[in-house]
Amino acid sequence: MKNIFLIIFTIVIVLTASGQNADLVYVDGWVDIRSGGEVYEALPGDVLRAGDSVITSSDSIAELEQKDRSKIIVKPDSIFTIREIETDSGKETVLATTVGAVSFKFGKLFGKEPILATPSMVAGIRGTELTVYAGEDGSTLIAVDSGLVTVESMGVSVDLVKDEGVEVLPGEVPGEKFSLLGRNLDFSSWNAEKYEDLIAEPILGLEHLGKQLGEYIKKIDSHNDLFNNLKSEKEAAKEDLQKIIDEKGKDQGRIFFNENIHPIDLKTNRLFLNIRYYSLSSLSFRRYILGRLYLDMKGRFIMDSKNPEYIQFLSIYQEKMSLFEDKVVPFLDVNDI
Amino acid sequence: MKKIIITVSVLILLALSSCTTMKAVPNEKAIERFIELYNTGDAIRITEMTSIPMLIDGEIVARDSDADSFWNSLAKAGFTLNGTESYTVEPLNPKSSLYFGDSMEVSTFFTKYVPKTAVLVRVEGPGGDFILLLSGRKGPYPFIFGFTGPLL
Amino acid sequence: MYKRVFLLAIIAILAFIMSSCGAFLGVSIEDRITQFESDLNGNRSNIIDNFSESCDDYPGMNTLAYWNDSGSFDDDYKNFNITIPSNPDSTFTTSFSDTSGGGPYTIKFYLIDEGDFFLGENWRIRNIWISDTLYID
């Protein structure tokens, strides 16, 4: 009897552990999947894995289902990515909405709930049905239909329950939460309004977006510092190793290596994967949020490219891009582009 | 019999002319037709002729909707290219990417997404010269892979 | 006579097409591990091809920097030598050594067959454990 429980428990753990994959169960209109540097048409039956993105167009939607029967609906003009990150409590799945609207209805199976992310916030969830709106200005709007959601941005958290919502501006702490009762949220008008605000004051908007990019870069730097510390530790241990080999012979050296250097090696690759997580998040942010603003400004000032406001915008933009090139690009690969 | 052969030949020619290829070197006529099309301000047609991902300055445009919105904003601003006679064509070379920017993303874009048959068309526009990165063909027009300018 | 020549020509063309897209060139578990070992010791630019895209860590691993700075498979360590048992199962434990000065270490592989009717078997690595630590997920 005990064994049966053990088997069932193991199966459940395995199922929830591989729950980050999602099956594409329904597609309406043209939807792309970006996977491993390739882009192809999404069709029902495709499986999305960590690192894969679903890109819907202005008139298409995609519905995904996870093994625990969680449902994810990627609404028009959205970019949704499944990612993974290593945290203190182990590996976590991150369901990231870069732009657009995505609705989630999570299953009841126990296990680790995923983290939800947009460019301006991360959210922890518990048995929840909610919609995440990620605006093209980098803002986020979260609307909770059931369960509990903890939204965190710039180190400040706010808890949301049924029929509550909150807006998070890029590079800002979460705003005041509000009641959804009697309000009909319409993503496209909210998004259009947010984007108009951004484009009305593009320099200020760019500064906010730059702050958000800075947050990603801080995370990359802090993981990179830990990574470099481990490397220095390893270098120091390698010097000791040489001394031990010289004084006590190769066999003692082997024991020293296995006890002191091998454990460092085992930790190094997990840290590197986290650096990659934040680098890929930065790349999405740069491509779909910052890039979109750049294109709009170029279109707006194409006949007046000497305009002082435009020149100031370009100079700040260039500064942000230099930072991106210095701090993020070293961790990117041609396959990511 | 003769009629059948002529009809079949015409149909084959028509079918071939409507073929889409990303790997044909655009000839002068195709380039001029593209500039003319561009100057009509028909953003929908230009979007159709846009290869995604596309490069605009140092920015990789990965969504059709972003390209569409860019071409629309240019059309709305009244942006046109000066004539079809004063352009120059340059084949791709290892330094071509530098017109667009000196970054890892731009150089990767060129190696990964730009066919070797692409050409850089330098054409005058408001405020200076612009570069159109063209290759392939669909019907009478080449595809556009990149746009940058005004050059300093 | 013509019919037979025609049939032979069709078969020859089909065989040519299939061979040019990799048919009849299945990759067994041993082939995959041998290839992985060879990539570790040589040019690592295609090392990612040994792995299934279903690896959770795939986006992170899909860069040369990961492999060259990846701890146990660091490019400072040379002459990786993986002992391949005969007729290995899709999950098998073995050992590997290198010139790092330590080891040999136990290494466990889990592979999946991503082949199809035309390509035949095509095993790819899904997970690696080194010294009982999940190394590639």
XYZ file of C-alpha atoms in Angstrom:
626
model
C 0.000 0.000 0.000
C 2.824 2.304 1.008
C 4.509 1.526 -2.305
C 1.386 2.445 -4.283
C 1.305 5.829 -2.567
C 4.963 6.270 -3.307
C 4.420 5.450 -6.987
C 1.431 7.813 -7.236
C 3.393 10.515 -5.442
C 6.340 10.057 -7.824
C 4.045 10.215 -10.871
C 2.436 13.426 -9.595
C 5.838 14.977 -8.941
C 7.070 13.992 -12.393
C 3.922 15.398 -13.993
C 4.162 18.681 -12.143
C 7.899 18.901 -12.700
C 7.385 18.651 -16.451
C 4.376 20.949 -16.240
C 6.283 23.814 -17.809
C 5.652 22.349 -21.251
C 2.383 23.381 -22.819
C 0.396 21.894 -25.664
C -1.061 24.183 -28.267
C -4.673 23.068 -28.395
C -6.338 25.772 -30.452
C -5.239 28.393 -32.956
C -7.396 30.974 -34.687
C -5.652 33.013 -37.399
C -1.908 33.076 -38.071
C 0.217 32.413 -35.008
C 4.003 31.988 -34.934
C 6.140 29.939 -32.602
C 9.696 31.072 -32.040
C 11.858 28.194 -30.877
C 15.638 27.890 -30.762
C 16.177 30.784 -33.160
C 13.648 29.499 -35.711
C 10.180 30.906 -36.371
C 7.420 28.675 -37.730
C 3.641 28.587 -38.009
C 1.920 27.342 -34.875
C -0.487 24.451 -35.331
C -2.664 22.609 -32.822
C -0.667 19.725 -31.389
C 2.604 21.666 -31.226
C 4.340 21.475 -27.866
C 5.842 24.575 -26.297
C 8.892 24.126 -24.138
C 11.017 26.369 -21.989
C 12.443 29.118 -24.178
C 9.675 28.957 -26.788
C 7.489 31.965 -27.591
C 4.008 32.266 -29.054
C 3.511 35.364 -31.208
C -0.032 36.261 -32.196
C -0.976 38.873 -34.799
C -3.699 41.513 -34.628
C -6.410 38.994 -35.521
C -5.209 35.718 -34.073
C -5.303 33.904 -30.751
C -3.738 30.740 -29.371
C -4.833 28.485 -26.554
C -2.353 26.393 -24.614
C -2.972 23.660 -22.111
C -0.590 22.257 -19.549
C -0.636 18.724 -18.199
C -2.324 19.824 -14.975
C -5.130 21.199 -17.193
C -4.052 24.791 -16.702
C -5.225 26.926 -19.600
C -3.384 29.840 -21.148
C -5.053 32.023 -23.754
C -2.698 34.251 -25.741
C -4.827 37.073 -27.111
C -4.210 39.115 -30.306
C -0.959 41.050 -30.798
C 0.789 39.331 -27.926
C 4.146 37.736 -27.253
C 4.149 35.003 -24.631
C 7.221 33.001 -23.596
C 7.838 30.066 -21.274
C 11.086 30.476 -19.382
C 12.878 28.842 -16.482
C 14.925 30.237 -13.661
C 16.840 28.686 -10.787
C 15.803 30.142 -7.416
C 16.703 29.304 -3.818
C 13.793 26.866 -3.765
C 14.852 25.151 -6.993
C 13.862 25.547 -10.590
C 10.806 27.682 -11.321
C 8.768 28.091 -14.473
C 8.203 31.673 -15.577
C 5.273 32.472 -17.871
C 6.306 35.767 -19.434
C 4.066 38.175 -21.319
C 6.300 40.674 -23.119
C 3.454 42.530 -24.807
C -0.244 41.904 -25.221
C -2.868 40.151 -23.134
C -2.714 36.625 -21.764
C -5.363 34.912 -19.610
C -4.442 32.149 -17.233
C -6.591 29.549 -15.505
C -4.442 27.339 -13.360
C -5.283 23.723 -12.541
C -5.806 22.386 -9.068
C -3.031 19.798 -9.105
C -0.589 20.510 -6.332
C 2.982 21.375 -7.155
C 4.997 24.479 -7.645
C 2.940 27.252 -9.175
C 4.645 29.152 -11.969
C 5.791 32.743 -11.707
C 4.126 35.236 -14.036
C 6.270 37.991 -15.483
C 5.990 41.049 -17.694
C 8.688 43.629 -18.366
C 7.587 45.630 -15.319
C 6.645 43.032 -12.676
C 6.737 39.477 -11.441
C 3.756 37.805 -9.802
C 3.418 34.782 -7.568
C 0.091 32.992 -7.792
C -2.026 30.524 -5.827
C -4.882 28.618 -7.490
C -5.697 31.481 -9.740
C -7.642 32.679 -12.727
C -6.355 35.981 -14.000
C -5.460 38.075 -17.033
C -2.136 39.808 -17.534
C -2.018 42.815 -19.838
C 1.461 43.903 -20.919
C 1.324 47.261 -22.655
C 3.598 48.368 -25.470
C 4.831 51.112 -23.153
C 6.183 48.479 -20.732
C 3.276 48.865 -18.254
C 1.349 45.960 -16.785
C -2.253 45.585 -15.724
C -3.300 42.530 -13.750
C -6.921 41.534 -13.249
C -7.690 38.650 -10.861
C -10.847 36.550 -11.296
C -10.120 34.093 -8.494
C -7.349 33.028 -6.114
C -4.490 35.098 -4.756
C -1.800 36.937 -6.672
C 1.229 38.697 -5.228
C 2.559 41.309 -7.621
C 6.113 42.521 -7.097
C 7.959 45.350 -8.737
C 11.059 47.315 -7.690
C 11.101 45.444 -4.361
C 7.504 46.322 -3.362
C 4.696 43.730 -3.265
C 0.950 43.993 -3.327
C -1.547 41.143 -2.775
C -4.583 40.860 -5.024
C -7.660 38.711 -4.454
C -10.791 38.007 -6.522
C -12.066 41.019 -8.493
C -9.017 43.153 -7.752
C -6.556 44.655 -10.176
C -3.388 46.705 -10.168
C -1.344 48.646 -12.684
C 2.459 48.687 -12.678
C 4.348 51.296 -14.673
C 7.809 50.428 -16.002
C 10.522 51.014 -13.436
C 7.940 51.899 -10.735
C 6.472 50.186 -7.670
C 2.927 48.746 -8.108
C 0.167 51.367 -8.116
C -2.910 51.428 -5.855
C -4.989 48.285 -6.268
C -8.538 48.802 -7.512
C -11.815 46.889 -7.668
C -12.726 45.276 -10.973
C -16.438 45.155 -10.115
C -18.418 47.249 -12.537
C -15.386 47.821 -14.758
C -15.049 46.352 -18.162
C -11.340 46.115 -18.950
C -10.533 46.460 -22.602
C -6.904 45.693 -23.359
C -6.679 47.437 -26.723
C -8.022 50.761 -25.466
C -5.913 50.528 -22.278
C -2.841 49.711 -24.370
C -3.557 52.500 -26.870
C -4.012 54.990 -24.034
C -0.762 53.904 -22.343
C 1.119 54.092 -25.603
C -0.252 57.553 -26.382
C 0.962 58.701 -22.949
C 4.404 57.282 -23.717
C 4.693 58.855 -27.132
C 3.394 62.209 -25.805
C 6.469 62.441 -23.571
C 8.943 60.129 -25.259
C 12.031 61.299 -23.375
C 10.432 60.752 -19.984
C 9.014 57.440 -21.230
C 12.419 56.356 -22.462
C 13.927 57.181 -19.065
C 11.316 54.923 -17.388
C 11.967 52.126 -19.852
C 15.693 52.617 -19.319
C 15.137 52.153 -15.590
C 13.425 48.846 -16.332
C 16.303 47.741 -18.558
C 18.605 48.789 -15.715
C 16.741 46.394 -13.385
C 17.428 43.489 -15.732
C 21.055 44.527 -16.011
C 21.349 44.680 -12.204
C 20.130 41.071 -12.033
C 22.601 40.030 -14.737
C 25.404 41.810 -12.882
C 24.572 40.258 -9.524
C 24.441 36.721 -10.956
C 27.566 37.436 -12.942
C 29.335 38.585 -9.763
C 28.407 35.313 -8.062
C 29.560 33.460 -11.150
C 32.882 35.298 -11.163
C 33.315 34.707 -7.415
C 32.941 30.992 -8.015
C 35.475 31.215 -10.809
C 37.961 33.036 -8.553
C 37.347 30.418 -5.857
C 38.086 27.771 -8.429
C 41.281 29.491 -9.576
C 42.495 29.719 -5.963
C 41.655 26.051 -5.410
C 43.540 25.143 -8.581
C 46.666 26.817 -7.181
C 46.295 24.784 -3.983
C 45.793 21.705 -6.126
C 49.114 22.236 -7.841
C 50.873 22.539 -4.468
C 49.241 19.337 -3.243
C 50.225 17.474 -6.403
C 53.826 18.725 -6.053
C 54.060 17.862 -2.363
C 51.835 14.824 -1.950
C 51.432 13.354 -5.393
C 48.706 12.932 -7.973
C 46.424 10.658 -5.937
C 46.085 13.205 -3.120
C 45.586 15.876 -5.778
C 42.718 13.885 -7.246
C 41.058 13.629 -3.834
C 41.481 17.379 -3.326
C 40.030 18.111 -6.752
C 37.014 15.886 -6.218
C 36.306 17.425 -2.810
C 37.022 21.075 -3.555
C 36.881 21.891 -7.244
C 34.310 19.460 -8.611
C 31.518 20.839 -6.334
C 32.251 24.363 -7.646
C 31.975 23.082 -11.206
C 28.591 21.586 -10.429
C 27.288 24.954 -9.167
C 28.709 27.077 -11.990
C 26.422 25.972 -14.782
C 23.194 26.729 -12.866
C 24.368 30.298 -12.277
C 25.200 30.703 -15.918
C 21.682 29.576 -16.853
C 20.231 32.313 -14.618
C 22.398 34.930 -16.294
C 20.982 33.684 -19.575
C 17.444 33.987 -18.225
C 17.862 37.698 -17.495
C 19.771 38.295 -20.721
C 16.981 36.761 -22.791
C 14.378 38.776 -20.847
C 16.375 41.938 -21.610
C 16.524 41.019 -25.273
C 12.725 40.642 -25.463
C 12.307 43.971 -23.697
C 14.731 45.670 -26.066
C 13.198 44.089 -29.164
C 9.490 44.581 -28.510
C 9.241 47.570 -26.142
C 12.261 49.802 -26.646
C 12.516 48.922 -30.355
C 8.863 49.761 -30.952
C 9.336 53.211 -29.376
C 12.437 53.801 -31.506
C 10.552 52.950 -34.697
C 7.684 55.229 -33.780
C 10.038 58.123 -33.097
C 11.880 57.505 -36.364
C 8.590 57.528 -38.279
C 7.434 60.635 -36.485
C 10.618 62.618 -37.146
C 11.628 61.176 -40.518
C 10.970 64.528 -42.212
C 12.568 66.488 -39.403
C 15.566 64.457 -38.304
C 17.384 67.531 -36.899
C 14.591 68.242 -34.419
C 16.199 68.862 -30.971
C 13.683 66.622 -29.177
C 14.470 63.784 -31.581
C 18.209 64.344 -31.258
C 17.912 64.236 -27.465
C 15.843 61.043 -27.735
C 18.453 59.446 -29.996
C 21.255 60.373 -27.644
C 19.515 58.788 -24.607
C 18.510 55.795 -26.695
C 22.103 55.317 -27.831
C 23.243 55.450 -24.214
C 20.784 52.659 -23.290
C 21.854 50.613 -26.274
C 25.536 50.938 -25.350
C 24.643 49.617 -21.907
C 22.755 46.747 -23.534
C 25.717 45.981 -25.777
C 28.173 46.020 -22.842
C 26.134 44.203 -20.219
C 23.660 41.949 -22.026
C 25.106 41.072 -25.427
C 28.099 39.150 -23.982
C 25.584 36.577 -22.743
C 23.631 36.346 -25.993
C 24.275 34.040 -28.872
C 23.516 34.141 -32.595
C 20.756 31.594 -31.937
C 18.967 34.180 -29.797
C 18.808 36.782 -32.562
C -2.112 22.151 -81.269
C -0.170 25.397 -81.712
C -2.807 27.229 -79.648
C -2.490 24.713 -76.831
C 1.308 25.066 -76.774
C 1.041 28.874 -76.692
C -1.603 28.783 -73.933
C 0.442 26.339 -71.846
C 3.606 28.433 -72.356
C 1.798 31.617 -71.324
C 0.405 29.862 -68.229
C 3.869 28.569 -67.297
C 5.357 32.043 -67.761
C 2.589 33.561 -65.641
C 3.106 30.954 -62.946
C 6.842 31.566 -62.971
C 6.460 35.329 -62.855
C 4.284 35.064 -59.746
C 6.814 32.799 -58.026
C 8.232 34.067 -54.779
C 11.958 33.857 -54.235
C 14.116 35.466 -51.599
C 17.277 34.609 -53.500
C 17.279 36.550 -56.736
C 19.477 39.586 -57.309
C 17.082 42.495 -57.925
C 17.647 44.069 -61.343
C 17.387 47.800 -62.117
C 13.802 47.565 -63.265
C 12.734 45.746 -60.067
C 14.561 48.342 -57.919
C 12.913 51.233 -59.773
C 9.504 49.585 -59.475
C 10.093 49.213 -55.739
C 11.011 52.909 -55.348
C 7.935 53.855 -57.385
C 5.769 51.580 -55.237
C 7.328 53.127 -52.162
C 6.493 56.632 -53.337
C 2.846 55.741 -53.853
C 2.619 55.495 -50.054
C 0.883 52.106 -50.334
C 1.938 50.886 -46.877
C -0.094 47.673 -47.174
C 1.774 46.624 -50.328
C 5.127 47.624 -48.811
C 4.357 45.527 -45.724
C 3.608 42.603 -48.045
C 7.021 43.069 -49.611
C 8.741 43.264 -46.217
C 10.759 40.261 -45.170
C 10.323 39.627 -41.444
C 12.568 39.900 -39.495
C 13.599 43.203 -40.993
C 16.291 45.654 -39.974
C 15.517 49.352 -39.457
C 18.717 51.122 -38.474
C 20.015 48.951 -35.632
C 16.587 47.589 -34.721
C 15.455 44.109 -35.685
C 11.727 44.210 -36.390
C 10.315 40.807 -35.560
C 6.578 41.458 -35.804
C 4.550 42.169 -38.945
C 2.486 44.659 -36.968
C 5.600 46.695 -36.053
C 6.728 46.811 -39.694
C 3.217 47.730 -40.789
C 3.015 50.521 -38.245
C 6.450 51.847 -39.296
C 5.596 51.974 -43.013
C 2.281 53.613 -42.154
C 3.980 56.274 -40.063
C 6.358 57.051 -42.939
C 3.496 57.276 -45.412
C 1.558 59.480 -42.994
C 4.567 61.808 -42.663
C 4.677 62.157 -46.467
C 8.105 60.543 -46.728
C 9.184 59.774 -50.307
C 12.426 58.861 -52.034
C 13.790 61.164 -54.741
C 13.146 59.772 -58.190
C 14.182 56.526 -59.746
C 17.189 57.815 -61.664
C 19.490 59.015 -58.922
C 20.132 55.828 -57.037
C 23.230 53.674 -56.756
C 23.407 49.928 -56.198
C 26.070 48.242 -54.130
C 26.395 44.465 -53.773
C 26.737 43.058 -50.269
C 30.204 43.196 -48.787
C 31.574 42.402 -45.328
C 31.148 46.038 -44.253
C 27.570 46.476 -45.500
C 26.130 45.924 -42.032
C 27.918 49.047 -40.764
C 25.404 51.284 -42.584
C 22.848 49.983 -40.080
C 24.948 49.883 -36.948
C 27.989 48.390 -35.298
C 26.440 45.850 -32.959
C 26.298 42.103 -32.520
C 22.590 42.109 -33.400
C 23.125 43.909 -36.711
C 26.044 41.741 -37.800
C 24.132 38.596 -36.800
C 21.110 39.803 -38.741
C 23.236 40.117 -41.872
C 24.794 36.667 -41.539
C 21.581 34.946 -40.507
C 18.760 36.605 -42.415
C 20.139 38.495 -45.413
C 20.557 36.415 -48.595
C 23.902 36.731 -50.382
C 21.952 37.989 -53.398
C 20.857 41.150 -51.550
C 21.894 44.587 -52.764
C 22.146 47.926 -51.008
C 20.313 50.655 -52.879
C 21.406 54.152 -51.925
C 18.762 56.705 -52.762
C 18.237 60.332 -51.855
C 15.444 61.268 -49.485
C 14.521 64.081 -47.096
C 17.558 65.103 -45.057
C 20.056 62.834 -46.833
C 20.617 59.449 -48.418
C 18.738 56.315 -47.398
C 19.711 52.674 -47.827
C 17.230 50.025 -48.921
C 18.381 46.436 -48.488
C 16.625 44.467 -51.227
C 16.675 40.880 -52.400
C 14.510 38.279 -54.085
C 11.311 38.889 -55.893
C 7.580 38.422 -55.709
C 5.833 39.457 -58.884
C 7.367 42.721 -60.092
C 8.917 43.808 -56.784
C 11.908 42.766 -54.680
C 11.568 42.128 -50.937
C 12.898 44.686 -48.500
C 15.129 43.330 -45.725
C 16.423 46.600 -44.307
C 15.978 50.355 -44.265
C 18.241 53.003 -42.813
C 18.979 56.693 -43.130
C 19.436 59.521 -43.477
C 23.127 58.687 -43.630
C 25.378 61.190 -41.900
C 11.272 -2.937 -70.748
C 10.543 0.801 -70.602
C 8.303 0.231 -67.598
C 11.090 -1.515 -65.715
C 13.641 1.210 -66.521
C 11.107 3.827 -65.457
C 10.477 2.031 -62.144
C 14.205 1.635 -61.477
C 14.748 5.324 -62.238
C 11.993 6.308 -59.791
C 13.481 4.067 -57.085
C 16.961 5.506 -57.725
C 15.635 9.088 -57.507
C 13.736 8.342 -54.290
C 16.781 6.683 -52.771
C 18.919 9.673 -53.734
C 16.428 12.162 -52.252
C 16.094 10.170 -49.051
C 19.829 9.697 -48.644
C 20.438 13.389 -49.212
C 18.095 14.292 -46.370
C 19.694 11.905 -43.979
C 17.565 8.811 -44.429
C 19.309 5.529 -43.672
C 21.664 7.466 -41.411
C 20.076 6.879 -38.040
C 21.854 8.041 -34.892
C 22.024 5.370 -32.192
C 22.612 6.027 -28.485
C 26.288 5.044 -28.880
C 26.621 7.318 -31.938
C 25.133 10.236 -30.011
C 27.404 9.853 -26.984
C 30.431 9.399 -29.251
C 29.460 12.567 -31.117
C 28.947 14.453 -27.835
C 32.372 13.347 -26.614
C 33.957 14.355 -29.916
C 32.260 17.776 -29.797
C 33.428 18.311 -26.199
C 36.988 17.609 -27.316
C 36.857 19.475 -30.586
C 35.000 22.406 -32.078
C 32.054 22.987 -29.779
C 30.008 25.121 -32.130
C 27.525 22.331 -32.914
C 27.497 20.682 -29.507
C 23.912 21.801 -28.893
C 22.784 19.484 -31.729
C 23.407 16.528 -29.424
C 20.594 17.687 -27.175
C 16.858 17.475 -27.468
C 15.132 20.822 -27.826
C 12.820 19.575 -25.092
C 15.617 20.102 -22.526
C 14.348 22.645 -20.016
C 17.786 24.261 -20.024
C 17.948 24.393 -23.844
C 17.655 28.215 -24.227
C 20.426 28.683 -21.677
C 22.629 25.991 -23.200
C 22.167 27.271 -26.723
C 25.307 29.358 -26.563
C 28.977 28.496 -26.877
C 29.809 30.540 -23.776
C 27.790 28.111 -21.660
C 29.834 25.140 -22.831
C 33.188 26.816 -22.593
C 32.556 28.092 -19.085
C 30.271 25.388 -17.850
C 32.055 23.938 -14.871
C 32.385 20.233 -15.420
C 32.636 20.545 -19.204
C 34.891 23.611 -19.021
C 37.068 23.937 -22.119
C 40.116 24.118 -19.834
C 39.570 20.432 -19.219
C 40.750 18.389 -22.177
C 40.503 14.825 -23.417
C 37.011 14.063 -22.207
C 36.613 10.332 -22.281
C 33.159 8.868 -21.751
C 32.988 5.122 -21.222
C 30.179 3.848 -23.408
C 28.699 0.537 -22.305
C 27.674 -1.923 -24.999
C 23.982 -1.712 -25.971
C 23.127 1.100 -23.548
C 19.501 1.758 -22.587
C 17.909 5.164 -22.995
C 18.948 5.829 -19.374
C 22.378 4.600 -18.386
C 25.052 5.404 -15.852
C 28.714 5.340 -16.725
C 31.815 7.378 -15.983
C 33.926 9.980 -17.665
C 37.388 11.328 -17.169
C 39.321 14.346 -18.365
C 42.607 16.085 -17.698
C 41.194 18.326 -14.952
C 43.055 16.412 -12.271
C 39.972 14.933 -10.623
C 37.513 12.214 -11.496
C 36.658 9.877 -12.951
C 33.096 11.020 -12.273
C 29.879 9.121 -12.540
C 27.674 10.460 -15.287
C 24.114 9.434 -16.027
C 22.477 10.069 -19.401
C 18.846 10.024 -20.377
C 18.264 10.096 -24.133
C 15.132 10.218 -26.231
C 14.570 9.011 -29.759
C 13.500 11.910 -31.966
C 13.731 9.973 -35.214
C 10.912 9.256 -37.597
C 9.938 6.803 -40.312
C 12.174 8.426 -42.930
C 15.152 9.357 -40.780
C 15.211 6.226 -38.677
C 16.350 6.435 -35.063
C 17.802 9.728 -33.902
C 18.669 9.677 -30.221
C 19.324 12.948 -28.462
C 20.415 13.705 -24.903
C 17.605 14.918 -22.650
C 19.259 14.918 -19.212
C 22.704 14.581 -17.704
C 23.514 13.978 -14.059
C 27.115 14.326 -12.890
C 28.051 12.860 -9.503
C 24.311 12.450 -8.813
C 23.660 16.163 -9.378
C 21.205 17.064 -12.124
C 23.503 18.927 -14.491
C 21.426 19.350 -17.621
C 17.673 19.334 -17.271
